[in-house]
């Protein structure tokens, strides 16, 4: 998707007034950034539920639904539906994460009516024809079989299993080789009925469209959805307390390491401080982990860490890849760096550099219409105010060295939950 020049110019001082709250006659709300520089419209939307609403014995249902919603709807079979999309250069896609079922729509302004109509059909009358179901199922099973020999996938899956045990977050959203073959069309239809509803719908729109036109399209597209979703509440959960270590044997030349522990929730006041110190420890090529583990000692091919927050929990998750014979040294050095920052915190210079990066990186995160729409949707899902972009720099600047040290001790003071996948366990 091409960037909009006026959006690019605005990202440094993104005025809250540019984001309009549009509410249709039927009460459907969207956040809109109107920009007529390029005749494009980008739409991002999400429903609550996600993979947590898969049947406990059939993980993978939501991912299959995501793969099938654009495979025919109403009286249009898969081939005809895609011909309609391709003829107008309309991009329509769906995905499911742990907490949300998401969708994206990209269209030229002149094709918006047809684009929104195809979206309506996909959401309200998906076909789930048997040939399409079996094709998507075969693709899902092929990916799952590949993951049996992929150390990264095995380590990540095991990390969440150990971190969340019997909570829905422990289940793999892609399903398993046992569960995916059991998924029936009735499961797919049941998921759509239970999750795709107006009460949890969030929408962000960026591009060449005015509020009145958008309001009408919102009603035409979403008004016929059920008023209320019907899904199982998800309990709050705190990830398993470290330290723990798990080893999975796999005969591959590179040992893959996933490490992490309980994190900071997005709605907590300390979240921004956590973002800053995580940048210092494991974010990018200037981080301590990169410098000490990879650059200085040459222990790993890569190493990094990120914050992961969900609706009902949060973790920090890092990863590294190294030669099998150096896995022990790599894990020891990662643990050493984690202990060091937990005990002493960052320096003032590290804090200043990380804050500067976070403020600058926001511009790159908003340099296309699609990125702006995704960002505004995520802000709604995170329950942030509509003027958050305007406040972002001030929130970053408010993080003090004392804040950073306190959050570093909270995040990493307990050690790590570590999963290794490779030829031999670390002593």
CSV table of N, CA and C in Angstrom, one decimal, residues 70-72 76-86 129 132 135:
chain,number,residue,atom,x,y,z
A,70,UNK,N,-12.7,-15.6,2.9
A,70,UNK,CA,-12.6,-15.0,1.6
A,70,UNK,C,-12.6,-16.1,0.5
A,71,UNK,N,-13.1,-17.3,0.8
A,71,UNK,CA,-13.2,-18.4,-0.1
A,71,UNK,C,-14.6,-18.6,-0.6
A,72,UNK,N,-15.3,-17.6,-0.9
A,72,UNK,CA,-16.7,-17.7,-1.3
A,72,UNK,C,-17.7,-17.2,-0.3
A,76,UNK,N,-21.6,-16.5,-4.4
A,76,UNK,CA,-20.4,-16.5,-5.1
A,76,UNK,C,-19.5,-17.6,-4.6
A,77,UNK,N,-19.1,-18.5,-5.4
A,77,UNK,CA,-18.1,-19.5,-5.0
A,77,UNK,C,-16.8,-18.9,-4.9
A,78,UNK,N,-15.8,-19.7,-4.5
A,78,UNK,CA,-14.4,-19.2,-4.2
A,78,UNK,C,-13.8,-18.6,-5.5
A,79,UNK,N,-14.0,-19.2,-6.6
A,79,UNK,CA,-13.4,-18.7,-7.8
A,79,UNK,C,-14.0,-17.3,-8.2
A,80,UNK,N,-15.3,-17.3,-8.2
A,80,UNK,CA,-16.0,-16.1,-8.5
A,80,UNK,C,-15.7,-14.9,-7.6
A,81,UNK,N,-15.7,-15.3,-6.3
A,81,UNK,CA,-15.4,-14.3,-5.3
A,81,UNK,C,-14.0,-13.6,-5.5
A,82,UNK,N,-13.0,-14.5,-5.8
A,82,UNK,CA,-11.7,-13.9,-6.0
A,82,UNK,C,-11.6,-13.2,-7.3
A,83,UNK,N,-12.4,-13.6,-8.3
A,83,UNK,CA,-12.4,-12.8,-9.5
A,83,UNK,C,-12.9,-11.4,-9.3
A,84,UNK,N,-13.9,-11.3,-8.5
A,84,UNK,CA,-14.5,-10.0,-8.1
A,84,UNK,C,-13.4,-9.1,-7.4
A,85,UNK,N,-12.7,-9.7,-6.5
A,85,UNK,CA,-11.6,-9.0,-5.8
A,85,UNK,C,-10.5,-8.6,-6.8
A,86,UNK,N,-10.1,-9.5,-7.6
A,86,UNK,CA,-8.9,-9.2,-8.5
A,86,UNK,C,-9.3,-8.2,-9.5
A,129,UNK,N,-17.7,-24.1,1.6
A,129,UNK,CA,-17.8,-25.3,0.7
A,129,UNK,C,-16.8,-26.3,1.0
A,132,UNK,N,-13.2,-26.2,-0.5
A,132,UNK,CA,-12.4,-25.1,0.1
A,132,UNK,C,-12.0,-25.5,1.5
A,135,UNK,N,-9.1,-27.9,1.3
A,135,UNK,CA,-7.9,-27.3,0.8
A,135,UNK,C,-7.2,-26.5,1.9
